[in-house]
PDB file of C-alpha atoms in Angstrom:
ATOM      1  CA  MET A   1     188.158 307.521  42.121  1.00 45.00           C
ATOM      2  CA  ALA A   2     185.918 305.121  44.410  1.00 49.00           C
ATOM      3  CA  ARG A   3     183.964 306.629  47.401  1.00 53.00           C
ATOM      4  CA  HIS A   4     184.561 304.972  50.644  1.00 50.00           C
ATOM      5  CA  LYS A   5     181.426 303.630  52.457  1.00 60.00           C
ATOM      6  CA  GLU A   6     179.639 306.001  54.558  1.00 74.00           C
ATOM      7  CA  PHE A   7     177.658 303.782  56.779  1.00 83.00           C
ATOM      8  CA  ASP A   8     178.227 300.793  59.355  1.00 89.00           C
ATOM      9  CA  ARG A   9     177.673 297.458  58.170  1.00 92.00           C
ATOM     10  CA  ASP A  10     176.185 296.335  61.334  1.00 92.00           C
ATOM     11  CA  THR A  11     173.514 298.948  61.569  1.00 94.00           C
ATOM     12  CA  VAL A  12     172.401 298.431  58.286  1.00 94.00           C
ATOM     13  CA  LEU A  13     172.346 294.797  58.636  1.00 95.00           C
ATOM     14  CA  LYS A  14     170.081 295.147  61.795  1.00 94.00           C
ATOM     15  CA  ALA A  15     167.866 297.346  59.751  1.00 96.00           C
ATOM     16  CA  ALA A  16     167.383 294.575  57.187  1.00 96.00           C
ATOM     17  CA  ILE A  17     166.901 292.065  59.892  1.00 96.00           C
ATOM     18  CA  THR A  18     164.187 294.147  61.228  1.00 94.00           C
ATOM     19  CA  VAL A  19     162.543 294.254  57.628  1.00 96.00           C
ATOM     20  CA  PHE A  20     163.152 290.799  56.927  1.00 96.00           C
ATOM     21  CA  THR A  21     161.406 289.675  60.263  1.00 93.00           C
ATOM     22  CA  GLU A  22     158.353 291.881  59.706  1.00 91.00           C
ATOM     23  CA  HIS A  23     157.870 291.198  55.950  1.00 94.00           C
ATOM     24  CA  GLY A  24     159.849 287.611  55.373  1.00 94.00           C
ATOM     25  CA  TYR A  25     161.738 287.460  52.453  1.00 97.00           C
ATOM     26  CA  GLU A  26     159.242 287.316  49.609  1.00 96.00           C
ATOM     27  CA  GLY A  27     157.214 289.930  51.297  1.00 96.00           C
ATOM     28  CA  THR A  28     160.426 292.296  51.423  1.00 96.00           C
ATOM     29  CA  SER A  29     160.709 294.658  48.592  1.00 96.00           C
ATOM     30  CA  THR A  30     164.458 296.025  47.557  1.00 96.00           C
ATOM     31  CA  ASP A  31     163.059 299.550  48.083  1.00 96.00           C
ATOM     32  CA  ALA A  32     161.831 298.533  51.492  1.00 96.00           C
ATOM     33  CA  LEU A  33     165.160 297.297  52.467  1.00 96.00           C
ATOM     34  CA  LEU A  34     167.029 300.487  50.863  1.00 96.00           C
ATOM     35  CA  SER A  35     164.671 302.776  52.809  1.00 96.00           C
ATOM     36  CA  ALA A  36     165.168 300.964  56.008  1.00 96.00           C
ATOM     37  CA  MET A  37     168.913 300.681  55.959  1.00 96.00           C
ATOM     38  CA  LYS A  38     169.417 304.295  54.540  1.00 95.00           C
ATOM     39  CA  ILE A  39     171.728 303.480  51.782  1.00 95.00           C
ATOM     40  CA  SER A  40     171.730 303.267  47.835  1.00 93.00           C
ATOM     41  CA  ARG A  41     170.884 300.531  45.694  1.00 94.00           C
ATOM     42  CA  GLN A  42     174.368 300.497  44.716  1.00 93.00           C
ATOM     43  CA  SER A  43     176.029 300.522  48.386  1.00 93.00           C
ATOM     44  CA  MET A  44     173.413 297.517  48.935  1.00 94.00           C
ATOM     45  CA  TYR A  45     174.990 295.488  45.988  1.00 94.00           C
ATOM     46  CA  ASP A  46     178.542 296.425  46.601  1.00 93.00           C
ATOM     47  CA  THR A  47     178.355 295.556  50.164  1.00 93.00           C
ATOM     48  CA  PHE A  48     176.116 292.388  50.383  1.00 94.00           C
ATOM     49  CA  GLY A  49     175.569 291.384  46.700  1.00 93.00           C
ATOM     50  CA  ASP A  50     171.857 291.078  46.086  1.00 95.00           C
ATOM     51  CA  LYS A  51     168.779 290.728  48.074  1.00 96.00           C
ATOM     52  CA  ARG A  52     169.271 286.841  48.718  1.00 97.00           C
ATOM     53  CA  ARG A  53     172.722 287.316  49.913  1.00 97.00           C
ATOM     54  CA  LEU A  54     171.578 290.129  52.260  1.00 97.00           C
ATOM     55  CA  TYR A  55     168.867 288.103  53.309  1.00 98.00           C
ATOM     56  CA  LEU A  56     171.453 285.214  54.254  1.00 98.00           C
ATOM     57  CA  ALA A  57     173.955 287.702  55.972  1.00 97.00           C
ATOM     58  CA  ALA A  58     170.635 288.926  57.893  1.00 97.00           C
ATOM     59  CA  LEU A  59     169.547 285.700  58.972  1.00 97.00           C
ATOM     60  CA  ASP A  60     173.188 284.326  59.929  1.00 97.00           C
ATOM     61  CA  ARG A  61     173.609 287.539  62.034  1.00 96.00           C
ATOM     62  CA  TYR A  62     170.010 287.141  63.598  1.00 94.00           C
ATOM     63  CA  ASN A  63     170.865 283.444  64.486  1.00 93.00           C
ATOM     64  CA  LEU A  64     174.241 284.121  65.974  1.00 93.00           C
ATOM     65  CA  ASP A  65     173.056 286.854  68.371  1.00 92.00           C
ATOM     66  CA  SER A  66     169.742 285.113  69.289  1.00 88.00           C
ATOM     67  CA  VAL A  67     171.363 282.147  70.102  1.00 90.00           C
ATOM     68  CA  SER A  68     174.140 283.855  71.804  1.00 91.00           C
ATOM     69  CA  GLN A  69     172.078 285.677  74.097  1.00 87.00           C
ATOM     70  CA  ILE A  70     169.919 282.403  74.908  1.00 86.00           C
ATOM     71  CA  VAL A  71     173.334 280.577  75.657  1.00 88.00           C
ATOM     72  CA  ALA A  72     174.587 283.385  77.767  1.00 87.00           C
ATOM     73  CA  ASP A  73     171.290 283.396  79.806  1.00 82.00           C
ATOM     74  CA  LEU A  74     171.788 279.478  80.213  1.00 85.00           C
ATOM     75  CA  ARG A  75     175.287 279.764  81.657  1.00 84.00           C
ATOM     76  CA  ARG A  76     174.330 282.195  84.512  1.00 81.00           C
ATOM     77  CA  ASP A  77     175.509 280.748  87.656  1.00 80.00           C
ATOM     78  CA  MET A  78     172.226 279.341  88.774  1.00 86.00           C
ATOM     79  CA  ALA A  79     170.576 275.953  89.064  1.00 92.00           C
ATOM     80  CA  PRO A  80     169.965 274.193  85.774  1.00 93.00           C
ATOM     81  CA  LEU A  81     165.958 274.212  85.771  1.00 92.00           C
ATOM     82  CA  LYS A  82     165.956 277.645  86.967  1.00 91.00           C
ATOM     83  CA  ALA A  83     168.482 278.504  84.179  1.00 91.00           C
ATOM     84  CA  LEU A  84     165.985 276.975  81.728  1.00 92.00           C
ATOM     85  CA  GLU A  85     163.076 278.841  83.311  1.00 89.00           C
ATOM     86  CA  GLU A  86     165.219 282.271  83.165  1.00 86.00           C
ATOM     87  CA  MET A  87     165.865 281.772  79.581  1.00 87.00           C
ATOM     88  CA  LEU A  88     162.171 281.122  78.679  1.00 87.00           C
ATOM     89  CA  ILE A  89     160.904 283.595  81.050  1.00 81.00           C
ATOM     90  CA  ALA A  90     163.616 286.129  79.651  1.00 78.00           C
ATOM     91  CA  PHE A  91     161.994 285.674  76.180  1.00 71.00           C
ATOM     92  CA  ALA A  92     158.410 286.106  77.504  1.00 66.00           C
ATOM     93  CA  SER A  93     159.561 289.627  79.453  1.00 66.00           C
ATOM     94  CA  ARG A  94     160.631 291.192  76.201  1.00 64.00           C
ATOM     95  CA  PRO A  95     158.759 294.252  75.499  1.00 57.00           C
ATOM     96  CA  GLU A  96     155.550 293.537  73.939  1.00 52.00           C
ATOM     97  CA  THR A  97     156.455 295.647  70.958  1.00 49.00           C
ATOM     98  CA  GLU A  98     159.865 293.704  70.484  1.00 56.00           C
ATOM     99  CA  ALA A  99     158.234 290.218  70.804  1.00 47.00           C
ATOM    100  CA  GLY A 100     155.351 291.029  68.527  1.00 51.00           C
ATOM    101  CA  HIS A 101     157.912 291.722  65.457  1.00 64.00           C
ATOM    102  CA  GLY A 102     158.766 287.830  65.555  1.00 74.00           C
ATOM    103  CA  CYS A 103     161.662 285.826  64.993  1.00 86.00           C
ATOM    104  CA  LEU A 104     163.670 285.835  61.956  1.00 92.00           C
ATOM    105  CA  GLY A 105     164.777 282.344  62.414  1.00 91.00           C
ATOM    106  CA  VAL A 106     161.303 280.770  63.001  1.00 90.00           C
ATOM    107  CA  SER A 107     160.089 283.056  59.991  1.00 91.00           C
ATOM    108  CA  ALA A 108     162.834 281.471  57.841  1.00 95.00           C
ATOM    109  CA  VAL A 109     161.538 278.036  58.713  1.00 93.00           C
ATOM    110  CA  CYS A 110     157.870 278.803  58.257  1.00 91.00           C
ATOM    111  CA  GLU A 111     158.715 280.440  54.846  1.00 94.00           C
ATOM    112  CA  PHE A 112     161.306 278.265  53.359  1.00 96.00           C
ATOM    113  CA  GLY A 113     160.771 274.800  55.513  1.00 94.00           C
ATOM    114  CA  ARG A 114     163.471 272.461  54.068  1.00 95.00           C
ATOM    115  CA  THR A 115     163.480 273.893  50.470  1.00 96.00           C
ATOM    116  CA  ASP A 116     166.435 276.096  50.312  1.00 97.00           C
ATOM    117  CA  SER A 117     169.536 274.511  51.469  1.00 97.00           C
ATOM    118  CA  GLU A 118     171.393 277.761  52.325  1.00 97.00           C
ATOM    119  CA  VAL A 119     168.552 278.665  54.680  1.00 97.00           C
ATOM    120  CA  SER A 120     168.309 275.377  56.081  1.00 97.00           C
ATOM    121  CA  ALA A 121     172.231 275.224  56.759  1.00 97.00           C
ATOM    122  CA  LEU A 122     171.871 278.525  58.838  1.00 97.00           C
ATOM    123  CA  THR A 123     168.855 277.373  60.783  1.00 96.00           C
ATOM    124  CA  ASP A 124     170.445 274.016  61.491  1.00 96.00           C
ATOM    125  CA  LYS A 125     173.545 275.759  62.805  1.00 96.00           C
ATOM    126  CA  ALA A 126     171.545 277.745  65.045  1.00 95.00           C
ATOM    127  CA  SER A 127     169.696 274.794  66.106  1.00 94.00           C
ATOM    128  CA  ARG A 128     172.740 272.734  66.818  1.00 95.00           C
ATOM    129  CA  LEU A 129     174.120 275.489  69.110  1.00 94.00           C
ATOM    130  CA  LEU A 130     171.003 276.016  71.082  1.00 93.00           C
ATOM    131  CA  SER A 131     170.445 272.160  71.073  1.00 95.00           C
ATOM    132  CA  SER A 132     174.066 271.527  72.637  1.00 95.00           C
ATOM    133  CA  ALA A 133     173.802 274.229  75.446  1.00 94.00           C
ATOM    134  CA  VAL A 134     170.239 273.058  76.331  1.00 95.00           C
ATOM    135  CA  HIS A 135     171.320 269.481  76.474  1.00 96.00           C
ATOM    136  CA  THR A 136     174.235 270.182  78.660  1.00 94.00           C
ATOM    137  CA  ILE A 137     172.005 272.129  81.352  1.00 94.00           C
ATOM    138  CA  LEU A 138     169.647 269.204  81.276  1.00 95.00           C
ATOM    139  CA  GLU A 139     172.293 266.689  81.833  1.00 95.00           C
ATOM    140  CA  GLU A 140     173.767 268.949  84.646  1.00 94.00           C
ATOM    141  CA  GLY A 141     170.014 268.836  85.969  1.00 95.00           C
ATOM    142  CA  LYS A 142     169.663 265.210  85.931  1.00 95.00           C
ATOM    143  CA  LYS A 143     173.100 264.865  87.906  1.00 96.00           C
ATOM    144  CA  ARG A 144     171.868 267.346  90.761  1.00 95.00           C
ATOM    145  CA  GLY A 145     168.568 265.468  90.650  1.00 95.00           C
ATOM    146  CA  GLU A 146     166.532 268.538  89.388  1.00 95.00           C
ATOM    147  CA  VAL A 147     165.257 266.667  86.315  1.00 96.00           C
ATOM    148  CA  ALA A 148     163.312 263.536  86.530  1.00 96.00           C
ATOM    149  CA  ASP A 149     165.156 260.164  85.677  1.00 94.00           C
ATOM    150  CA  ASP A 150     162.707 259.160  83.390  1.00 96.00           C
ATOM    151  CA  VAL A 151     163.076 262.534  81.204  1.00 96.00           C
ATOM    152  CA  ASP A 152     165.015 261.631  77.867  1.00 96.00           C
ATOM    153  CA  THR A 153     167.109 264.921  77.772  1.00 96.00           C
ATOM    154  CA  THR A 154     167.270 264.315  73.730  1.00 96.00           C
ATOM    155  CA  ASP A 155     163.362 264.357  73.637  1.00 97.00           C
ATOM    156  CA  ALA A 156     163.623 267.320  76.282  1.00 97.00           C
ATOM    157  CA  VAL A 157     165.741 269.289  73.951  1.00 97.00           C
ATOM    158  CA  GLN A 158     163.558 269.171  71.267  1.00 97.00           C
ATOM    159  CA  PHE A 159     160.401 269.781  73.505  1.00 97.00           C
ATOM    160  CA  LEU A 160     162.197 273.177  74.622  1.00 95.00           C
ATOM    161  CA  GLY A 161     163.208 274.211  71.355  1.00 93.00           C
ATOM    162  CA  SER A 162     159.550 273.730  70.260  1.00 94.00           C
ATOM    163  CA  THR A 163     158.185 275.423  73.330  1.00 94.00           C
ATOM    164  CA  LEU A 164     160.632 278.369  72.558  1.00 90.00           C
ATOM    165  CA  SER A 165     159.546 278.569  68.769  1.00 90.00           C
ATOM    166  CA  GLY A 166     155.813 278.080  69.806  1.00 91.00           C
ATOM    167  CA  MET A 167     156.280 281.101  72.432  1.00 90.00           C
ATOM    168  CA  LYS A 168     157.713 283.151  69.446  1.00 86.00           C
ATOM    169  CA  ILE A 169     154.800 282.613  67.132  1.00 88.00           C
ATOM    170  CA  SER A 170     152.019 282.984  70.009  1.00 89.00           C
ATOM    171  CA  ALA A 171     154.095 286.590  71.013  1.00 84.00           C
ATOM    172  CA  ARG A 172     154.182 287.489  67.376  1.00 82.00           C
ATOM    173  CA  ASN A 173     150.138 286.554  67.384  1.00 86.00           C
ATOM    174  CA  GLY A 174     149.841 289.048  70.578  1.00 85.00           C
ATOM    175  CA  ALA A 175     149.995 286.675  73.416  1.00 87.00           C
ATOM    176  CA  SER A 176     150.660 288.323  76.682  1.00 88.00           C
ATOM    177  CA  ARG A 177     153.718 288.398  78.677  1.00 85.00           C
ATOM    178  CA  GLU A 178     151.443 286.537  81.497  1.00 89.00           C
ATOM    179  CA  THR A 179     150.615 284.068  78.766  1.00 92.00           C
ATOM    180  CA  LEU A 180     154.142 283.435  77.788  1.00 88.00           C
ATOM    181  CA  ARG A 181     155.487 283.106  81.326  1.00 89.00           C
ATOM    182  CA  GLY A 182     152.675 280.503  81.997  1.00 93.00           C
ATOM    183  CA  ILE A 183     154.062 278.447  78.946  1.00 94.00           C
ATOM    184  CA  ALA A 184     157.494 278.616  80.319  1.00 92.00           C
ATOM    185  CA  ARG A 185     156.539 277.620  83.861  1.00 92.00           C
ATOM    186  CA  LEU A 186     154.666 274.667  82.690  1.00 95.00           C
ATOM    187  CA  ALA A 187     157.252 273.632  80.247  1.00 95.00           C
ATOM    188  CA  ILE A 188     159.797 273.551  83.176  1.00 94.00           C
ATOM    189  CA  ARG A 189     157.560 271.804  85.409  1.00 95.00           C
ATOM    190  CA  SER A 190     157.194 268.936  82.889  1.00 95.00           C
ATOM    191  CA  LEU A 191     160.811 268.096  83.477  1.00 96.00           C
ATOM    192  CA  ARG A 192     160.699 267.350  87.256  1.00 93.00           C
TER     193      ARG A 192
END
């Protein structure tokens, strides 16, 4: 008779996210994953398939959680540019220990580029969701006169996405909160 799983899927997935974020896909061993997730090899295979399927599930979950949080930050009831600034500053204000772990989404792009269609599909999906939310905020900012008329919103979406990614890499490299906040403020100033 088969045993029932004695672990929470979300809990072990979060543990896998931490390991993959810290070491990347190639740098993560199955043993390191099993140790962090506190499950047996068979449980991992039964629940997620193999290491690759676990990585894809972890990346999808991480992207969904991360983008959902950013979109929620953008939808707070405040002026558009203030919402964008607060979104960037919220990232910069994370505890240095958390920010120093890096971003699984950025890590996936750096590790795989466009060479893996499944990874690209997941990172593209997250990018589209974030870009759509930022575009909406920028358009609202233009209507309210907060964003300069000569700012191309499509370019601004790409600029803010690149700024956020750069901030994540800088945080991983040890940039202080003050440095990250300065980057956020300068990015917003460029939209006025």
